[in-house]
């Protein structure tokens, strides 16, 4: 038995924050942000909006596309670095908001690799027969963990959510997945804060060594893509679409170049979404699935890298 994606969905909060808006608040410019990152604008969640609310919109859209109801969901995995609260898991809050009752619900914390990690776990559970239908969501509100005075980080991120529904299948949808982590790089990208005795200890904002992250990301994405190609005995010509984590257009272009894949076969949303961490891949996947770019039978490769450091790939046949 295998699993395949039967439907995708996504959601972006209504408020658009442009580079020009940011340039009115801090010492930056639209030209700098576009040239260094490819980002033009990002979405920002409304004050009362929670990560589970963003997840709910994407989940409903994905279930609709799959032709399934909340009652059909046997497993919910939410990938997020910005949960509603310390506990319960955002997946449990989502389950309740969806009106689903069956099976386990839990969060995965692998930062920007979260969706690829979550999809891999769900695939194993569906393919083994442990559950039938799985809802996998990436949802983030990074705007709440950014230092809006730090121009080196606050211009890079945005809020949003994306989801996929996995169902059992005789033929493989998901062909392979490869996950990695190396915690010795944990300080390169982090939110080094925690809660203790009712206080925030440390810094509850994104801290990053941008240059080091950039170099690490390009190498990790290209390495894990090659690992997936070798495991499936495919050349990069056989990949119809790469859906990479949307951190920076220069990281994406450098990775595509290393793999010898033209940018016409790479899905990009970073210009409009910025980096939405665990939500970036399912947001891009949903966009390309809905506008018809990704077609039945095509090979799609998801490539992720993020804090931890974590990285991984999922190769699937659509
Ligand atoms: O999921 C992974 C998340 N993280 C990432 O994807 C980040 C990966 N790294 C990057 O995308 C890039 O390293 C950045 C976009 C963060 C920075 O680009 P860069 O080409 O590496 O620039 P830099 O850090 O070398 O900075 C160049 C200059 C500096 O000024 P000086 O020292 O040359 O005078 C910075 O202070 O640009 C300055 N700078 C800015 N200027 C205007 C840094 N941020 C900004 C800004 N606006 N927002």
mmCIF file of C-alpha atoms and ligand atoms in Angstrom:
data_model
loop_
_atom_site.group_PDB
_atom_site.id
_atom_site.type_symbol
_atom_site.label_atom_id
_atom_site.label_comp_id
_atom_site.label_asym_id
_atom_site.label_seq_id
_atom_site.Cartn_x
_atom_site.Cartn_y
_atom_site.Cartn_z
ATOM 1 C CA UNK A 1 0.000 0.000 0.000
ATOM 2 C CA UNK A 2 1.081 3.585 -0.719
ATOM 3 C CA UNK A 3 -0.277 7.059 -0.112
ATOM 4 C CA UNK A 4 -1.053 9.873 -2.537
ATOM 5 C CA UNK A 5 -2.114 13.494 -2.214
ATOM 6 C CA UNK A 6 -5.834 13.693 -3.019
ATOM 7 C CA UNK A 7 -6.226 17.450 -2.487
ATOM 8 C CA UNK A 8 -4.430 20.600 -1.403
ATOM 9 C CA UNK A 9 -5.526 23.919 0.065
ATOM 10 C CA UNK A 10 -4.003 27.124 1.346
ATOM 11 C CA UNK A 11 -4.812 30.393 3.026
ATOM 12 C CA UNK A 12 -3.240 33.815 3.310
ATOM 13 C CA UNK A 13 -4.326 36.448 5.851
ATOM 14 C CA UNK A 14 -5.942 39.485 4.211
ATOM 15 C CA UNK A 15 -3.454 42.166 5.265
ATOM 16 C CA UNK A 16 -0.619 42.774 2.752
ATOM 17 C CA UNK A 17 2.566 44.414 4.060
ATOM 18 C CA UNK A 18 4.676 45.678 1.152
ATOM 19 C CA UNK A 19 8.384 46.479 1.106
ATOM 20 C CA UNK A 20 7.386 50.139 0.710
ATOM 21 C CA UNK A 21 5.340 49.874 3.927
ATOM 22 C CA UNK A 22 8.418 48.464 5.719
ATOM 23 C CA UNK A 23 10.659 51.191 4.304
ATOM 24 C CA UNK A 24 8.441 53.733 6.053
ATOM 25 C CA UNK A 25 9.060 52.003 9.411
ATOM 26 C CA UNK A 26 12.737 50.928 9.336
ATOM 27 C CA UNK A 27 15.964 51.734 7.467
ATOM 28 C CA UNK A 28 15.421 49.543 4.392
ATOM 29 C CA UNK A 29 14.193 49.923 0.815
ATOM 30 C CA UNK A 30 12.039 48.067 -1.678
ATOM 31 C CA UNK A 31 15.059 47.898 -4.008
ATOM 32 C CA UNK A 32 17.308 46.248 -1.347
ATOM 33 C CA UNK A 33 14.714 43.666 -0.322
ATOM 34 C CA UNK A 34 13.832 42.763 -3.937
ATOM 35 C CA UNK A 35 17.461 42.509 -5.026
ATOM 36 C CA UNK A 36 18.656 40.447 -2.036
ATOM 37 C CA UNK A 37 15.602 38.224 -1.501
ATOM 38 C CA UNK A 38 13.087 38.479 -4.372
ATOM 39 C CA UNK A 39 10.392 39.428 -1.859
ATOM 40 C CA UNK A 40 7.907 42.165 -2.819
ATOM 41 C CA UNK A 41 5.303 41.746 -0.092
ATOM 42 C CA UNK A 42 4.103 39.406 2.663
ATOM 43 C CA UNK A 43 0.833 38.720 4.519
ATOM 44 C CA UNK A 44 0.305 39.531 8.195
ATOM 45 C CA UNK A 45 -2.289 37.784 10.387
ATOM 46 C CA UNK A 46 -4.945 39.959 12.042
ATOM 47 C CA UNK A 47 -4.536 40.529 15.812
ATOM 48 C CA UNK A 48 -7.192 37.965 16.790
ATOM 49 C CA UNK A 49 -6.161 35.389 14.197
ATOM 50 C CA UNK A 50 -4.389 32.266 15.512
ATOM 51 C CA UNK A 51 -2.227 29.721 13.706
ATOM 52 C CA UNK A 52 -5.070 27.199 14.082
ATOM 53 C CA UNK A 53 -7.393 29.656 12.280
ATOM 54 C CA UNK A 54 -5.002 29.888 9.336
ATOM 55 C CA UNK A 55 -4.694 26.092 9.413
ATOM 56 C CA UNK A 56 -8.484 25.700 9.450
ATOM 57 C CA UNK A 57 -8.961 27.641 6.184
ATOM 58 C CA UNK A 58 -6.250 25.635 4.415
ATOM 59 C CA UNK A 59 -7.551 22.334 5.832
ATOM 60 C CA UNK A 60 -11.122 22.996 4.665
ATOM 61 C CA UNK A 61 -9.881 23.873 1.176
ATOM 62 C CA UNK A 62 -7.731 20.715 1.006
ATOM 63 C CA UNK A 63 -10.570 18.496 2.221
ATOM 64 C CA UNK A 64 -12.880 20.105 -0.346
ATOM 65 C CA UNK A 65 -10.375 19.426 -3.137
ATOM 66 C CA UNK A 66 -10.068 15.802 -1.962
ATOM 67 C CA UNK A 67 -13.855 15.405 -1.762
ATOM 68 C CA UNK A 68 -13.640 14.427 1.910
ATOM 69 C CA UNK A 69 -15.382 15.673 5.051
ATOM 70 C CA UNK A 70 -13.911 16.340 8.502
ATOM 71 C CA UNK A 71 -15.400 13.033 9.666
ATOM 72 C CA UNK A 72 -13.169 11.214 7.138
ATOM 73 C CA UNK A 73 -9.938 12.513 8.708
ATOM 74 C CA UNK A 74 -8.120 9.848 10.760
ATOM 75 C CA UNK A 75 -4.871 11.723 11.447
ATOM 76 C CA UNK A 76 -3.967 15.409 11.727
ATOM 77 C CA UNK A 77 -0.354 16.571 11.683
ATOM 78 C CA UNK A 78 0.346 20.292 11.913
ATOM 79 C CA UNK A 79 3.841 21.540 11.151
ATOM 80 C CA UNK A 80 4.388 24.827 12.955
ATOM 81 C CA UNK A 81 7.020 26.824 14.813
ATOM 82 C CA UNK A 82 4.428 29.340 15.939
ATOM 83 C CA UNK A 83 1.762 27.272 17.749
ATOM 84 C CA UNK A 84 -1.324 28.895 19.263
ATOM 85 C CA UNK A 85 0.000 28.138 22.752
ATOM 86 C CA UNK A 86 2.520 25.971 24.630
ATOM 87 C CA UNK A 87 -0.044 23.196 24.693
ATOM 88 C CA UNK A 88 -2.370 21.634 23.612
ATOM 89 C CA UNK A 89 -0.959 21.009 20.148
ATOM 90 C CA UNK A 90 -2.251 23.280 17.398
ATOM 91 C CA UNK A 91 -3.288 20.042 15.639
ATOM 92 C CA UNK A 92 -5.711 19.292 18.509
ATOM 93 C CA UNK A 93 -7.114 22.834 18.382
ATOM 94 C CA UNK A 94 -7.505 22.460 14.604
ATOM 95 C CA UNK A 95 -9.223 19.103 15.078
ATOM 96 C CA UNK A 96 -11.774 20.716 17.367
ATOM 97 C CA UNK A 97 -12.346 23.712 15.038
ATOM 98 C CA UNK A 98 -12.765 21.325 12.078
ATOM 99 C CA UNK A 99 -15.213 19.180 13.995
ATOM 100 C CA UNK A 100 -13.089 16.067 13.427
ATOM 101 C CA UNK A 101 -13.025 13.354 16.070
ATOM 102 C CA UNK A 102 -11.079 10.375 14.771
ATOM 103 C CA UNK A 103 -7.493 9.391 15.371
ATOM 104 C CA UNK A 104 -4.362 11.101 16.599
ATOM 105 C CA UNK A 105 -3.511 14.782 16.207
ATOM 106 C CA UNK A 106 -0.083 16.213 16.933
ATOM 107 C CA UNK A 107 2.354 18.954 15.938
ATOM 108 C CA UNK A 108 5.726 18.597 14.264
ATOM 109 C CA UNK A 109 8.448 21.120 15.039
ATOM 110 C CA UNK A 110 11.073 21.100 12.311
ATOM 111 C CA UNK A 111 10.890 24.835 11.491
ATOM 112 C CA UNK A 112 10.961 25.436 7.714
ATOM 113 C CA UNK A 113 11.330 21.687 7.025
ATOM 114 C CA UNK A 114 8.188 21.000 9.072
ATOM 115 C CA UNK A 115 5.827 20.237 6.204
ATOM 116 C CA UNK A 116 8.221 17.762 4.590
ATOM 117 C CA UNK A 117 8.746 16.081 7.977
ATOM 118 C CA UNK A 118 4.973 15.984 8.648
ATOM 119 C CA UNK A 119 4.137 14.664 5.170
ATOM 120 C CA UNK A 120 6.729 11.919 5.595
ATOM 121 C CA UNK A 121 5.255 10.798 8.938
ATOM 122 C CA UNK A 122 1.712 10.870 7.570
ATOM 123 C CA UNK A 123 2.771 8.934 4.454
ATOM 124 C CA UNK A 124 4.281 6.185 6.619
ATOM 125 C CA UNK A 125 1.105 5.958 8.717
ATOM 126 C CA UNK A 126 -1.231 5.841 5.709
ATOM 127 C CA UNK A 127 0.951 3.430 3.720
ATOM 128 C CA UNK A 128 1.251 1.070 6.704
ATOM 129 C CA UNK A 129 -2.527 1.019 7.147
ATOM 130 C CA UNK A 130 -2.281 2.546 10.647
ATOM 131 C CA UNK A 131 -4.686 5.292 9.521
ATOM 132 C CA UNK A 132 -6.758 5.840 6.398
ATOM 133 C CA UNK A 133 -6.956 9.533 5.523
ATOM 134 C CA UNK A 134 -4.432 12.061 6.844
ATOM 135 C CA UNK A 135 -4.567 15.841 6.932
ATOM 136 C CA UNK A 136 -1.139 17.470 6.875
ATOM 137 C CA UNK A 137 -0.918 21.212 7.459
ATOM 138 C CA UNK A 138 1.872 23.787 7.579
ATOM 139 C CA UNK A 139 0.715 26.967 9.321
ATOM 140 C CA UNK A 140 2.703 29.882 10.689
ATOM 141 C CA UNK A 141 2.376 33.373 12.161
ATOM 142 C CA UNK A 142 6.009 34.505 12.053
ATOM 143 C CA UNK A 143 4.990 38.157 12.359
ATOM 144 C CA UNK A 144 4.652 37.525 16.118
ATOM 145 C CA UNK A 145 8.208 36.232 16.610
ATOM 146 C CA UNK A 146 9.983 38.935 14.591
ATOM 147 C CA UNK A 147 11.857 41.893 16.021
ATOM 148 C CA UNK A 148 10.338 44.579 13.800
ATOM 149 C CA UNK A 149 13.377 46.798 14.477
ATOM 150 C CA UNK A 150 15.833 44.202 13.103
ATOM 151 C CA UNK A 151 15.976 44.861 9.370
ATOM 152 C CA UNK A 152 18.171 41.794 8.876
ATOM 153 C CA UNK A 153 15.282 39.447 9.746
ATOM 154 C CA UNK A 154 11.907 41.231 9.782
ATOM 155 C CA UNK A 155 11.830 41.832 6.031
ATOM 156 C CA UNK A 156 12.177 38.117 5.261
ATOM 157 C CA UNK A 157 9.120 36.429 6.760
ATOM 158 C CA UNK A 158 5.338 36.304 6.395
ATOM 159 C CA UNK A 159 2.230 34.493 7.654
ATOM 160 C CA UNK A 160 0.134 31.812 5.927
ATOM 161 C CA UNK A 161 -0.892 28.177 5.766
ATOM 162 C CA UNK A 162 -1.090 25.269 3.354
ATOM 163 C CA UNK A 163 -2.491 21.760 3.614
ATOM 164 C CA UNK A 164 -2.578 18.406 1.850
ATOM 165 C CA UNK A 165 -4.854 15.391 2.285
ATOM 166 C CA UNK A 166 -3.192 11.984 1.973
ATOM 167 C CA UNK A 167 -5.258 8.927 1.090
ATOM 168 C CA UNK A 168 -4.346 5.243 0.601
ATOM 169 C CA UNK A 169 -3.453 4.267 -2.934
ATOM 170 C CA UNK A 170 -2.458 1.068 -4.763
ATOM 171 C CA UNK A 171 -0.002 3.082 -6.890
ATOM 172 C CA UNK A 172 2.562 5.295 -5.222
ATOM 173 C CA UNK A 173 1.865 8.989 -5.029
ATOM 174 C CA UNK A 174 4.697 9.519 -2.594
ATOM 175 C CA UNK A 175 7.725 7.764 -4.059
ATOM 176 C CA UNK A 176 10.358 8.591 -1.460
ATOM 177 C CA UNK A 177 11.248 10.848 1.403
ATOM 178 C CA UNK A 178 14.601 11.652 2.954
ATOM 179 C CA UNK A 179 14.900 13.577 6.219
ATOM 180 C CA UNK A 180 17.992 14.964 7.930
ATOM 181 C CA UNK A 181 18.963 17.022 10.963
ATOM 182 C CA UNK A 182 22.195 18.316 12.455
ATOM 183 C CA UNK A 183 21.697 20.038 15.795
ATOM 184 C CA UNK A 184 25.277 21.283 15.886
ATOM 185 C CA UNK A 185 23.990 24.113 13.649
ATOM 186 C CA UNK A 186 21.235 25.019 16.115
ATOM 187 C CA UNK A 187 22.509 28.556 16.796
ATOM 188 C CA UNK A 188 22.623 29.567 13.109
ATOM 189 C CA UNK A 189 18.842 30.222 13.073
ATOM 190 C CA UNK A 190 16.780 30.227 16.266
ATOM 191 C CA UNK A 191 14.279 31.884 18.548
ATOM 192 C CA UNK A 192 16.349 31.530 21.715
ATOM 193 C CA UNK A 193 13.576 32.203 24.230
ATOM 194 C CA UNK A 194 11.633 30.032 26.646
ATOM 195 C CA UNK A 195 8.976 30.342 29.330
ATOM 196 C CA UNK A 196 9.811 29.949 33.005
ATOM 197 C CA UNK A 197 7.927 30.996 36.117
ATOM 198 C CA UNK A 198 5.575 33.157 34.072
ATOM 199 C CA UNK A 199 8.393 35.025 32.322
ATOM 200 C CA UNK A 200 9.978 34.886 28.910
ATOM 201 C CA UNK A 201 13.608 33.882 29.409
ATOM 202 C CA UNK A 202 16.004 34.801 26.583
ATOM 203 C CA UNK A 203 15.018 36.352 23.247
ATOM 204 C CA UNK A 204 11.588 35.489 21.841
ATOM 205 C CA UNK A 205 12.532 36.764 18.357
ATOM 206 C CA UNK A 206 14.117 35.201 15.268
ATOM 207 C CA UNK A 207 17.917 35.407 15.380
ATOM 208 C CA UNK A 208 19.902 34.413 12.314
ATOM 209 C CA UNK A 209 23.333 34.373 10.740
ATOM 210 C CA UNK A 210 21.980 35.200 7.278
ATOM 211 C CA UNK A 211 25.118 34.532 5.271
ATOM 212 C CA UNK A 212 25.770 31.159 6.947
ATOM 213 C CA UNK A 213 22.117 30.134 6.509
ATOM 214 C CA UNK A 214 22.282 31.052 2.838
ATOM 215 C CA UNK A 215 25.327 28.854 2.148
ATOM 216 C CA UNK A 216 24.038 25.962 4.232
ATOM 217 C CA UNK A 217 20.609 26.098 2.557
ATOM 218 C CA UNK A 218 21.897 25.913 -1.025
ATOM 219 C CA UNK A 219 24.161 22.959 -0.244
ATOM 220 C CA UNK A 220 21.540 21.072 1.803
ATOM 221 C CA UNK A 221 18.780 21.539 -0.789
ATOM 222 C CA UNK A 222 20.975 20.409 -3.680
ATOM 223 C CA UNK A 223 22.392 17.449 -1.693
ATOM 224 C CA UNK A 224 18.985 16.177 -0.599
ATOM 225 C CA UNK A 225 17.587 16.556 -4.122
ATOM 226 C CA UNK A 226 20.460 14.465 -5.512
ATOM 227 C CA UNK A 227 19.889 11.891 -2.775
ATOM 228 C CA UNK A 228 16.229 11.559 -3.857
ATOM 229 C CA UNK A 229 17.148 11.320 -7.553
ATOM 230 C CA UNK A 230 19.712 8.581 -6.837
ATOM 231 C CA UNK A 231 17.282 6.608 -4.644
ATOM 232 C CA UNK A 232 14.691 6.666 -7.451
ATOM 233 C CA UNK A 233 17.227 6.169 -10.265
ATOM 234 C CA UNK A 234 16.043 9.365 -11.945
ATOM 235 C CA UNK A 235 17.952 12.231 -13.535
ATOM 236 C CA UNK A 236 16.947 15.827 -12.837
ATOM 237 C CA UNK A 237 15.399 15.922 -16.358
ATOM 238 C CA UNK A 238 12.689 13.598 -15.037
ATOM 239 C CA UNK A 239 11.534 16.137 -12.440
ATOM 240 C CA UNK A 240 8.634 18.153 -13.826
ATOM 241 C CA UNK A 241 8.364 20.516 -10.855
ATOM 242 C CA UNK A 242 10.558 21.426 -7.933
ATOM 243 C CA UNK A 243 8.598 22.983 -5.067
ATOM 244 C CA UNK A 244 11.300 24.332 -2.762
ATOM 245 C CA UNK A 245 11.041 26.061 0.572
ATOM 246 C CA UNK A 246 10.486 29.735 -0.225
ATOM 247 C CA UNK A 247 13.175 31.549 1.779
ATOM 248 C CA UNK A 248 14.956 33.665 -0.790
ATOM 249 C CA UNK A 249 14.824 33.653 -4.614
ATOM 250 C CA UNK A 250 18.647 33.624 -4.728
ATOM 251 C CA UNK A 251 18.756 30.410 -2.654
ATOM 252 C CA UNK A 252 16.144 28.852 -4.970
ATOM 253 C CA UNK A 253 17.963 29.944 -8.151
ATOM 254 C CA UNK A 254 21.345 28.727 -6.871
ATOM 255 C CA UNK A 255 19.815 25.342 -5.981
ATOM 256 C CA UNK A 256 18.118 24.991 -9.386
ATOM 257 C CA UNK A 257 21.396 25.850 -11.107
ATOM 258 C CA UNK A 258 23.294 23.201 -9.111
ATOM 259 C CA UNK A 259 20.654 20.644 -10.137
ATOM 260 C CA UNK A 260 20.634 21.812 -13.762
ATOM 261 C CA UNK A 261 16.884 22.446 -13.613
ATOM 262 C CA UNK A 262 15.595 25.603 -15.379
ATOM 263 C CA UNK A 263 13.599 28.056 -13.259
ATOM 264 C CA UNK A 264 10.607 27.412 -15.582
ATOM 265 C CA UNK A 265 10.257 24.068 -13.720
ATOM 266 C CA UNK A 266 10.529 25.600 -10.233
ATOM 267 C CA UNK A 267 7.444 26.877 -8.372
ATOM 268 C CA UNK A 268 8.089 30.212 -6.645
ATOM 269 C CA UNK A 269 5.834 32.270 -4.416
ATOM 270 C CA UNK A 270 8.491 34.045 -2.347
ATOM 271 C CA UNK A 271 7.790 37.346 -4.139
ATOM 272 C CA UNK A 272 4.250 37.500 -2.716
ATOM 273 C CA UNK A 273 4.445 35.328 0.419
ATOM 274 C CA UNK A 274 8.016 35.893 1.706
ATOM 275 C CA UNK A 275 9.271 33.063 3.936
ATOM 276 C CA UNK A 276 6.296 31.429 5.671
ATOM 277 C CA UNK A 277 8.451 28.656 7.187
ATOM 278 C CA UNK A 278 6.505 25.370 7.435
ATOM 279 C CA UNK A 279 3.679 26.844 5.344
ATOM 280 C CA UNK A 280 5.792 27.836 2.359
ATOM 281 C CA UNK A 281 5.933 24.492 0.531
ATOM 282 C CA UNK A 282 2.212 23.601 0.847
ATOM 283 C CA UNK A 283 1.285 27.178 -0.154
ATOM 284 C CA UNK A 284 3.402 26.892 -3.303
ATOM 285 C CA UNK A 285 2.203 23.342 -3.990
ATOM 286 C CA UNK A 286 -1.440 24.387 -3.732
ATOM 287 C CA UNK A 287 -0.929 27.358 -6.038
ATOM 288 C CA UNK A 288 0.713 25.239 -8.754
ATOM 289 C CA UNK A 289 -1.819 22.407 -8.348
ATOM 290 C CA UNK A 290 -4.819 24.729 -8.604
ATOM 291 C CA UNK A 291 -3.590 26.766 -11.573
ATOM 292 C CA UNK A 292 -2.974 23.541 -13.499
ATOM 293 C CA UNK A 293 0.828 23.742 -13.735
ATOM 294 C CA UNK A 294 1.198 20.429 -11.866
ATOM 295 C CA UNK A 295 -0.583 17.768 -13.921
ATOM 296 C CA UNK A 296 -1.471 14.113 -13.303
ATOM 297 C CA UNK A 297 1.442 11.712 -13.689
ATOM 298 C CA UNK A 298 4.132 14.369 -13.244
ATOM 299 C CA UNK A 299 7.086 14.056 -10.890
ATOM 300 C CA UNK A 300 7.102 16.725 -8.167
ATOM 301 C CA UNK A 301 9.995 17.185 -5.754
ATOM 302 C CA UNK A 302 9.498 19.046 -2.469
ATOM 303 C CA UNK A 303 12.748 20.400 -0.996
ATOM 304 C CA UNK A 304 13.026 21.874 2.489
ATOM 305 C CA UNK A 305 15.652 23.325 4.803
ATOM 306 C CA UNK A 306 15.239 25.104 8.106
ATOM 307 C CA UNK A 307 16.306 25.760 11.655
ATOM 308 C CA UNK A 308 17.674 22.900 13.665
ATOM 309 C CA UNK A 309 19.238 22.553 11.189
ATOM 310 C CA UNK A 310 16.784 20.271 9.429
ATOM 311 C CA UNK A 311 16.425 19.437 5.751
ATOM 312 C CA UNK A 312 14.647 16.908 3.585
ATOM 313 C CA UNK A 313 12.879 15.955 0.372
ATOM 314 C CA UNK A 314 9.650 14.298 -0.694
ATOM 315 C CA UNK A 315 9.423 13.008 -4.255
ATOM 316 C CA UNK A 316 5.942 12.278 -5.523
ATOM 317 C CA UNK A 317 4.061 11.315 -8.646
ATOM 318 C CA UNK A 318 1.012 13.591 -8.990
HETATM 319 O O1 LIG B 1 14.378 29.470 6.149
HETATM 320 C C1 LIG B 1 15.655 30.043 6.214
HETATM 321 C C2 LIG B 1 15.486 31.463 6.701
HETATM 322 N N1 LIG B 1 16.598 32.318 6.478
HETATM 323 C C3 LIG B 1 17.026 32.692 5.277
HETATM 324 O O2 LIG B 1 16.573 32.293 4.232
HETATM 325 C C4 LIG B 1 18.115 33.722 5.240
HETATM 326 C C5 LIG B 1 19.202 33.374 4.272
HETATM 327 N N2 LIG B 1 20.037 34.534 4.074
HETATM 328 C C6 LIG B 1 19.667 35.531 3.261
HETATM 329 O O3 LIG B 1 18.639 35.477 2.633
HETATM 330 C C7 LIG B 1 20.609 36.679 3.108
HETATM 331 O O4 LIG B 1 21.799 36.404 3.812
HETATM 332 C C8 LIG B 1 19.993 37.997 3.629
HETATM 333 C C9 LIG B 1 18.866 38.422 2.690
HETATM 334 C C10 LIG B 1 19.481 37.855 5.039
HETATM 335 C C11 LIG B 1 21.049 39.095 3.606
HETATM 336 O O5 LIG B 1 21.562 39.247 2.304
HETATM 337 P P1 LIG B 1 23.126 39.392 2.079
HETATM 338 O O6 LIG B 1 23.329 39.573 0.634
HETATM 339 O O7 LIG B 1 23.789 38.209 2.753
HETATM 340 O O8 LIG B 1 23.436 40.749 2.826
HETATM 341 P P2 LIG B 1 24.392 41.016 4.086
HETATM 342 O O9 LIG B 1 23.846 40.331 5.301
HETATM 343 O O10 LIG B 1 25.787 40.694 3.662
HETATM 344 O O11 LIG B 1 24.241 42.557 4.276
HETATM 345 C C12 LIG B 1 24.682 43.484 3.297
HETATM 346 C C13 LIG B 1 24.350 44.862 3.787
HETATM 347 C C14 LIG B 1 24.805 45.144 5.212
HETATM 348 O O12 LIG B 1 25.269 46.460 5.275
HETATM 349 P P3 LIG B 1 26.840 46.764 5.257
HETATM 350 O O13 LIG B 1 27.408 46.051 6.457
HETATM 351 O O14 LIG B 1 27.352 46.199 3.955
HETATM 352 O O15 LIG B 1 26.900 48.259 5.339
HETATM 353 C C15 LIG B 1 23.525 45.029 6.018
HETATM 354 O O16 LIG B 1 23.559 45.824 7.181
HETATM 355 O O17 LIG B 1 22.938 45.079 3.777
HETATM 356 C C16 LIG B 1 22.511 45.582 5.049
HETATM 357 N N3 LIG B 1 21.165 45.144 5.301
HETATM 358 C C17 LIG B 1 20.089 45.809 4.840
HETATM 359 N N4 LIG B 1 19.962 46.924 4.140
HETATM 360 C C18 LIG B 1 18.724 47.345 3.828
HETATM 361 C C19 LIG B 1 20.748 44.036 5.961
HETATM 362 N N5 LIG B 1 19.412 43.984 5.960
HETATM 363 C C20 LIG B 1 18.973 45.052 5.274
HETATM 364 C C21 LIG B 1 17.703 45.536 4.918
HETATM 365 N N6 LIG B 1 17.626 46.673 4.209
HETATM 366 N N7 LIG B 1 16.571 44.900 5.262
#
